[in-house]
């Protein structure tokens, strides 16, 4: 039996209502988190900062990697990067582990958040250790973890050797082989550059779940933001996204994926 125009319109209306409900619920949860926790704020200035400092406005640290090591396990923390400067993931330890429910937001410090030309630039670096590639600093999400990036320019640079395997190519490692871990990645008013085979953001390998929200974002490059998702569940929500090159939000996943997008310019 053919589907009528009325039935199609009802389905679209139902989808819209459901989308608005879940987005509203997400916002209410975020508000509750913000009011529940007293966020720890760490200020970073790659020009005048010092990693021996306390990370205050008067005494900022110098590197993003050092700021990561100052984020407590559990609760909400905010890392603020001084506008107009560049940062890398070196500094502090080579890995940071979060086993409790942790919310980490990275945003700009100072200036107009809508001015992309002055966004601080965060390089997700890699380096060679014992003949293998590794990110300069890796986040291990052993428990529920939320990563929010607002008004910054993220560059996934230094192409890497795909043959080295999943563990050597990730900035955030989801679950670290622990089934059931959930990670929520949110990018808002960002500029993302993802060249081929560069360091990636996340990659579920088992029963982990990734929620990826991309809104008001400019993406360039020919890589993929999330890779190696063959055995995880990935929910993608993309809106107001512009893309150049063949950038993909999701690559390498075939099982349990649910993809929601209103940005046809972005390849999923």
mmCIF file of C-alpha atoms in Angstrom:
data_model
loop_
_atom_site.group_PDB
_atom_site.id
_atom_site.type_symbol
_atom_site.label_atom_id
_atom_site.label_comp_id
_atom_site.label_asym_id
_atom_site.label_seq_id
_atom_site.Cartn_x
_atom_site.Cartn_y
_atom_site.Cartn_z
ATOM 1 C CA UNK A 1 0.000 0.000 0.000
ATOM 2 C CA UNK A 2 1.386 3.387 -0.974
ATOM 3 C CA UNK A 3 2.291 5.840 1.745
ATOM 4 C CA UNK A 4 0.074 8.914 1.609
ATOM 5 C CA UNK A 5 1.275 12.490 1.831
ATOM 6 C CA UNK A 6 -0.596 12.818 5.129
ATOM 7 C CA UNK A 7 1.215 9.802 6.584
ATOM 8 C CA UNK A 8 4.584 11.225 5.523
ATOM 9 C CA UNK A 9 3.733 14.596 7.055
ATOM 10 C CA UNK A 10 2.695 12.889 10.295
ATOM 11 C CA UNK A 11 5.976 10.981 10.399
ATOM 12 C CA UNK A 12 7.950 14.194 9.858
ATOM 13 C CA UNK A 13 5.957 15.969 12.583
ATOM 14 C CA UNK A 14 6.498 13.053 14.958
ATOM 15 C CA UNK A 15 10.224 13.040 14.241
ATOM 16 C CA UNK A 16 10.433 16.794 14.852
ATOM 17 C CA UNK A 17 8.568 16.508 18.175
ATOM 18 C CA UNK A 18 10.788 13.630 19.284
ATOM 19 C CA UNK A 19 13.962 15.507 18.306
ATOM 20 C CA UNK A 20 12.835 18.613 20.218
ATOM 21 C CA UNK A 21 11.966 16.494 23.262
ATOM 22 C CA UNK A 22 15.359 14.819 23.440
ATOM 23 C CA UNK A 23 17.236 18.068 22.784
ATOM 24 C CA UNK A 24 15.208 19.734 25.548
ATOM 25 C CA UNK A 25 15.963 16.843 27.905
ATOM 26 C CA UNK A 26 19.673 17.110 27.065
ATOM 27 C CA UNK A 27 19.633 20.833 27.837
ATOM 28 C CA UNK A 28 17.834 20.252 31.147
ATOM 29 C CA UNK A 29 20.389 17.620 32.116
ATOM 30 C CA UNK A 30 23.226 19.986 31.225
ATOM 31 C CA UNK A 31 21.665 22.744 33.334
ATOM 32 C CA UNK A 32 21.335 20.337 36.250
ATOM 33 C CA UNK A 33 24.987 19.367 35.900
ATOM 34 C CA UNK A 34 26.044 23.019 35.838
ATOM 35 C CA UNK A 35 24.103 23.792 39.011
ATOM 36 C CA UNK A 36 25.060 20.586 40.801
ATOM 37 C CA UNK A 37 28.796 21.031 40.451
ATOM 38 C CA UNK A 38 30.980 23.971 41.314
ATOM 39 C CA UNK A 39 33.047 23.878 38.129
ATOM 40 C CA UNK A 40 36.821 23.953 38.448
ATOM 41 C CA UNK A 41 38.146 26.464 35.924
ATOM 42 C CA UNK A 42 41.716 26.263 34.643
ATOM 43 C CA UNK A 43 43.156 29.165 32.634
ATOM 44 C CA UNK A 44 45.834 28.560 30.010
ATOM 45 C CA UNK A 45 48.013 31.142 28.269
ATOM 46 C CA UNK A 46 50.705 29.763 25.945
ATOM 47 C CA UNK A 47 52.412 33.156 25.874
ATOM 48 C CA UNK A 48 52.852 34.230 29.508
ATOM 49 C CA UNK A 49 51.653 31.147 31.406
ATOM 50 C CA UNK A 50 53.796 28.797 33.494
ATOM 51 C CA UNK A 51 53.000 25.139 34.175
ATOM 52 C CA UNK A 52 54.119 25.698 37.770
ATOM 53 C CA UNK A 53 51.208 28.107 38.242
ATOM 54 C CA UNK A 54 47.830 27.334 39.796
ATOM 55 C CA UNK A 55 45.825 27.942 36.624
ATOM 56 C CA UNK A 56 44.029 31.095 37.759
ATOM 57 C CA UNK A 57 43.462 34.232 35.703
ATOM 58 C CA UNK A 58 46.363 35.877 37.513
ATOM 59 C CA UNK A 59 48.583 32.789 37.268
ATOM 60 C CA UNK A 60 47.625 30.699 34.203
ATOM 61 C CA UNK A 61 49.379 27.502 33.178
ATOM 62 C CA UNK A 62 51.197 27.407 29.850
ATOM 63 C CA UNK A 63 50.156 24.129 28.192
ATOM 64 C CA UNK A 64 46.872 22.393 27.526
ATOM 65 C CA UNK A 65 48.434 19.068 28.451
ATOM 66 C CA UNK A 66 49.251 20.381 31.918
ATOM 67 C CA UNK A 67 45.702 21.700 32.308
ATOM 68 C CA UNK A 68 44.374 18.215 31.511
ATOM 69 C CA UNK A 69 46.314 16.754 34.420
ATOM 70 C CA UNK A 70 44.671 19.301 36.739
ATOM 71 C CA UNK A 71 41.127 18.169 35.862
ATOM 72 C CA UNK A 72 39.647 16.179 38.775
ATOM 73 C CA UNK A 73 38.103 12.746 38.248
ATOM 74 C CA UNK A 74 34.401 13.554 38.546
ATOM 75 C CA UNK A 75 32.433 16.811 38.449
ATOM 76 C CA UNK A 76 32.651 19.533 35.853
ATOM 77 C CA UNK A 77 35.828 21.353 34.831
ATOM 78 C CA UNK A 78 36.434 24.112 32.314
ATOM 79 C CA UNK A 79 39.742 24.707 30.533
ATOM 80 C CA UNK A 80 39.896 28.215 29.091
ATOM 81 C CA UNK A 81 42.443 28.920 26.343
ATOM 82 C CA UNK A 82 43.577 32.520 25.842
ATOM 83 C CA UNK A 83 42.219 33.841 22.557
ATOM 84 C CA UNK A 84 44.460 34.213 19.532
ATOM 85 C CA UNK A 85 47.147 31.776 20.735
ATOM 86 C CA UNK A 86 48.135 28.196 19.832
ATOM 87 C CA UNK A 87 48.210 25.167 22.101
ATOM 88 C CA UNK A 88 49.215 21.527 21.903
ATOM 89 C CA UNK A 89 48.497 18.443 23.970
ATOM 90 C CA UNK A 90 52.050 18.151 25.287
ATOM 91 C CA UNK A 91 52.785 19.081 28.889
ATOM 92 C CA UNK A 92 52.110 17.068 32.019
ATOM 93 C CA UNK A 93 51.567 13.324 31.699
ATOM 94 C CA UNK A 94 51.082 11.403 28.446
ATOM 95 C CA UNK A 95 47.686 10.069 29.551
ATOM 96 C CA UNK A 96 44.820 11.233 31.745
ATOM 97 C CA UNK A 97 42.258 8.752 33.076
ATOM 98 C CA UNK A 98 38.676 9.505 34.139
ATOM 99 C CA UNK A 99 36.838 6.730 35.956
ATOM 100 C CA UNK A 100 33.922 8.737 37.394
ATOM 101 C CA UNK A 101 31.324 10.812 35.580
ATOM 102 C CA UNK A 102 33.446 13.757 34.417
ATOM 103 C CA UNK A 103 32.395 16.767 32.345
ATOM 104 C CA UNK A 104 35.216 18.651 30.629
ATOM 105 C CA UNK A 105 34.555 21.828 28.687
ATOM 106 C CA UNK A 106 37.238 23.595 26.633
ATOM 107 C CA UNK A 107 36.489 27.116 25.487
ATOM 108 C CA UNK A 108 38.145 30.429 24.703
ATOM 109 C CA UNK A 109 39.332 32.945 27.252
ATOM 110 C CA UNK A 110 38.593 36.530 26.294
ATOM 111 C CA UNK A 111 37.323 38.319 23.206
ATOM 112 C CA UNK A 112 34.262 37.657 21.072
ATOM 113 C CA UNK A 113 33.240 33.994 21.071
ATOM 114 C CA UNK A 114 31.728 34.459 17.634
ATOM 115 C CA UNK A 115 34.979 35.692 16.073
ATOM 116 C CA UNK A 116 36.446 32.537 14.530
ATOM 117 C CA UNK A 117 39.528 34.435 13.342
ATOM 118 C CA UNK A 118 40.675 34.862 16.958
ATOM 119 C CA UNK A 119 39.709 31.408 18.223
ATOM 120 C CA UNK A 120 42.542 29.782 20.172
ATOM 121 C CA UNK A 121 44.054 26.924 18.154
ATOM 122 C CA UNK A 122 44.325 23.524 19.823
ATOM 123 C CA UNK A 123 46.578 21.038 18.037
ATOM 124 C CA UNK A 124 45.831 17.398 18.785
ATOM 125 C CA UNK A 125 49.378 16.237 18.335
ATOM 126 C CA UNK A 126 51.032 12.868 17.961
ATOM 127 C CA UNK A 127 54.605 11.764 18.456
ATOM 128 C CA UNK A 128 56.701 8.624 18.027
ATOM 129 C CA UNK A 129 57.401 6.437 21.054
ATOM 130 C CA UNK A 130 59.496 3.296 20.603
ATOM 131 C CA UNK A 131 58.774 3.307 16.898
ATOM 132 C CA UNK A 132 55.040 3.827 17.333
ATOM 133 C CA UNK A 133 52.777 6.832 16.998
ATOM 134 C CA UNK A 134 51.061 8.101 20.126
ATOM 135 C CA UNK A 135 49.178 11.245 20.955
ATOM 136 C CA UNK A 136 51.146 13.664 23.106
ATOM 137 C CA UNK A 137 48.368 13.367 25.674
ATOM 138 C CA UNK A 138 45.541 10.832 25.642
ATOM 139 C CA UNK A 139 42.256 10.880 27.543
ATOM 140 C CA UNK A 140 41.101 7.481 28.785
ATOM 141 C CA UNK A 141 37.346 7.482 29.494
ATOM 142 C CA UNK A 142 36.762 4.516 31.800
ATOM 143 C CA UNK A 143 33.362 5.823 32.941
ATOM 144 C CA UNK A 144 30.687 8.172 31.572
ATOM 145 C CA UNK A 145 32.514 11.202 30.201
ATOM 146 C CA UNK A 146 31.438 14.390 28.453
ATOM 147 C CA UNK A 147 33.772 16.530 26.347
ATOM 148 C CA UNK A 148 32.520 19.938 25.206
ATOM 149 C CA UNK A 149 34.434 22.251 22.882
ATOM 150 C CA UNK A 150 33.175 25.780 22.321
ATOM 151 C CA UNK A 151 34.595 28.577 20.182
ATOM 152 C CA UNK A 152 38.010 27.058 19.534
ATOM 153 C CA UNK A 153 39.861 25.874 16.440
ATOM 154 C CA UNK A 154 40.835 22.207 16.656
ATOM 155 C CA UNK A 155 43.491 20.829 14.336
ATOM 156 C CA UNK A 156 44.005 17.050 14.232
ATOM 157 C CA UNK A 157 47.505 17.156 12.819
ATOM 158 C CA UNK A 158 50.562 14.935 12.270
ATOM 159 C CA UNK A 159 49.469 12.105 9.926
ATOM 160 C CA UNK A 160 49.951 8.677 11.433
ATOM 161 C CA UNK A 161 50.486 5.097 10.372
ATOM 162 C CA UNK A 162 47.133 3.272 10.206
ATOM 163 C CA UNK A 163 48.899 -0.085 10.629
ATOM 164 C CA UNK A 164 49.889 0.814 14.185
ATOM 165 C CA UNK A 165 46.362 0.081 15.348
ATOM 166 C CA UNK A 166 43.515 1.779 17.118
ATOM 167 C CA UNK A 167 45.240 2.382 20.455
ATOM 168 C CA UNK A 168 48.007 4.522 18.980
ATOM 169 C CA UNK A 169 45.810 6.926 17.046
ATOM 170 C CA UNK A 170 43.292 8.442 19.460
ATOM 171 C CA UNK A 171 43.087 11.606 21.540
ATOM 172 C CA UNK A 172 40.139 10.193 23.510
ATOM 173 C CA UNK A 173 39.944 6.438 24.003
ATOM 174 C CA UNK A 174 36.412 5.341 24.765
ATOM 175 C CA UNK A 175 36.037 2.760 27.489
ATOM 176 C CA UNK A 176 39.523 1.379 26.934
ATOM 177 C CA UNK A 177 38.025 -2.059 26.177
ATOM 178 C CA UNK A 178 35.364 -1.694 28.892
ATOM 179 C CA UNK A 179 31.887 -2.478 27.552
ATOM 180 C CA UNK A 180 29.117 -0.066 28.420
ATOM 181 C CA UNK A 181 31.151 3.128 28.695
ATOM 182 C CA UNK A 182 29.361 6.196 27.354
ATOM 183 C CA UNK A 183 31.014 9.331 26.023
ATOM 184 C CA UNK A 184 29.253 12.521 24.944
ATOM 185 C CA UNK A 185 31.179 14.781 22.547
ATOM 186 C CA UNK A 186 29.833 18.260 21.817
ATOM 187 C CA UNK A 187 31.300 20.777 19.360
ATOM 188 C CA UNK A 188 29.731 24.217 19.138
ATOM 189 C CA UNK A 189 30.986 27.236 17.164
ATOM 190 C CA UNK A 190 34.197 25.362 16.401
ATOM 191 C CA UNK A 191 36.482 25.096 13.407
ATOM 192 C CA UNK A 192 37.748 21.530 12.885
ATOM 193 C CA UNK A 193 40.565 20.395 10.605
ATOM 194 C CA UNK A 194 40.885 16.637 10.139
ATOM 195 C CA UNK A 195 43.516 15.602 7.554
ATOM 196 C CA UNK A 196 43.845 11.985 6.352
ATOM 197 C CA UNK A 197 45.102 9.450 8.891
ATOM 198 C CA UNK A 198 45.518 12.126 11.549
ATOM 199 C CA UNK A 199 44.857 11.696 15.244
ATOM 200 C CA UNK A 200 41.140 11.113 15.859
ATOM 201 C CA UNK A 201 38.750 12.084 18.616
ATOM 202 C CA UNK A 202 37.151 8.775 19.630
ATOM 203 C CA UNK A 203 36.575 5.205 18.553
ATOM 204 C CA UNK A 204 34.317 2.650 20.266
ATOM 205 C CA UNK A 205 35.473 -0.911 19.740
ATOM 206 C CA UNK A 206 33.154 -2.984 21.894
ATOM 207 C CA UNK A 207 29.812 -2.028 23.466
ATOM 208 C CA UNK A 208 30.683 1.581 24.165
ATOM 209 C CA UNK A 209 28.298 4.321 23.087
ATOM 210 C CA UNK A 210 29.299 7.674 21.585
ATOM 211 C CA UNK A 211 26.990 10.678 21.277
ATOM 212 C CA UNK A 212 28.412 13.243 18.857
ATOM 213 C CA UNK A 213 26.796 16.667 18.607
ATOM 214 C CA UNK A 214 28.163 19.090 16.004
ATOM 215 C CA UNK A 215 26.497 22.489 15.721
ATOM 216 C CA UNK A 216 27.595 25.693 13.976
ATOM 217 C CA UNK A 217 30.883 24.077 12.978
ATOM 218 C CA UNK A 218 33.184 24.507 9.998
ATOM 219 C CA UNK A 219 34.994 21.286 9.052
ATOM 220 C CA UNK A 220 37.838 20.878 6.572
ATOM 221 C CA UNK A 221 40.198 18.093 5.572
ATOM 222 C CA UNK A 222 39.821 14.549 4.289
ATOM 223 C CA UNK A 223 39.888 12.537 7.504
ATOM 224 C CA UNK A 224 37.207 11.237 9.884
ATOM 225 C CA UNK A 225 36.331 12.580 13.315
ATOM 226 C CA UNK A 226 35.313 9.195 14.734
ATOM 227 C CA UNK A 227 36.893 6.000 13.426
ATOM 228 C CA UNK A 228 36.993 2.289 14.231
ATOM 229 C CA UNK A 229 33.389 2.249 15.414
ATOM 230 C CA UNK A 230 32.617 -1.219 14.087
ATOM 231 C CA UNK A 231 31.329 -2.607 17.384
ATOM 232 C CA UNK A 232 30.080 0.478 19.180
ATOM 233 C CA UNK A 233 26.887 2.492 18.974
ATOM 234 C CA UNK A 234 27.215 6.014 17.582
ATOM 235 C CA UNK A 235 24.506 8.684 17.545
ATOM 236 C CA UNK A 236 25.388 11.720 15.440
ATOM 237 C CA UNK A 237 23.462 14.989 15.521
ATOM 238 C CA UNK A 238 24.793 17.585 13.074
ATOM 239 C CA UNK A 239 23.310 20.980 12.345
ATOM 240 C CA UNK A 240 24.470 24.191 10.695
ATOM 241 C CA UNK A 241 27.674 22.533 9.527
ATOM 242 C CA UNK A 242 29.794 23.573 6.543
ATOM 243 C CA UNK A 243 32.385 21.191 5.162
ATOM 244 C CA UNK A 244 35.124 21.144 2.562
ATOM 245 C CA UNK A 245 37.120 18.169 1.336
ATOM 246 C CA UNK A 246 35.812 14.688 2.048
ATOM 247 C CA UNK A 247 35.700 14.948 5.818
ATOM 248 C CA UNK A 248 33.584 12.322 7.543
ATOM 249 C CA UNK A 249 32.051 12.559 10.991
ATOM 250 C CA UNK A 250 31.973 8.778 11.272
ATOM 251 C CA UNK A 251 34.046 6.112 9.558
ATOM 252 C CA UNK A 252 34.558 2.378 9.959
ATOM 253 C CA UNK A 253 31.278 1.636 11.738
ATOM 254 C CA UNK A 254 28.682 -0.864 10.584
ATOM 255 C CA UNK A 255 26.896 -2.182 13.697
ATOM 256 C CA UNK A 256 24.310 -0.500 15.884
ATOM 257 C CA UNK A 257 24.651 2.971 14.400
ATOM 258 C CA UNK A 258 21.932 5.570 14.619
ATOM 259 C CA UNK A 259 22.659 8.666 12.569
ATOM 260 C CA UNK A 260 20.638 11.867 12.714
ATOM 261 C CA UNK A 261 21.752 14.799 10.598
ATOM 262 C CA UNK A 262 20.303 17.832 8.863
ATOM 263 C CA UNK A 263 23.604 18.772 7.212
ATOM 264 C CA UNK A 264 23.832 16.913 3.890
ATOM 265 C CA UNK A 265 27.150 18.625 3.127
ATOM 266 C CA UNK A 266 28.822 16.434 5.746
ATOM 267 C CA UNK A 267 29.612 12.851 4.834
ATOM 268 C CA UNK A 268 28.675 10.322 7.471
#
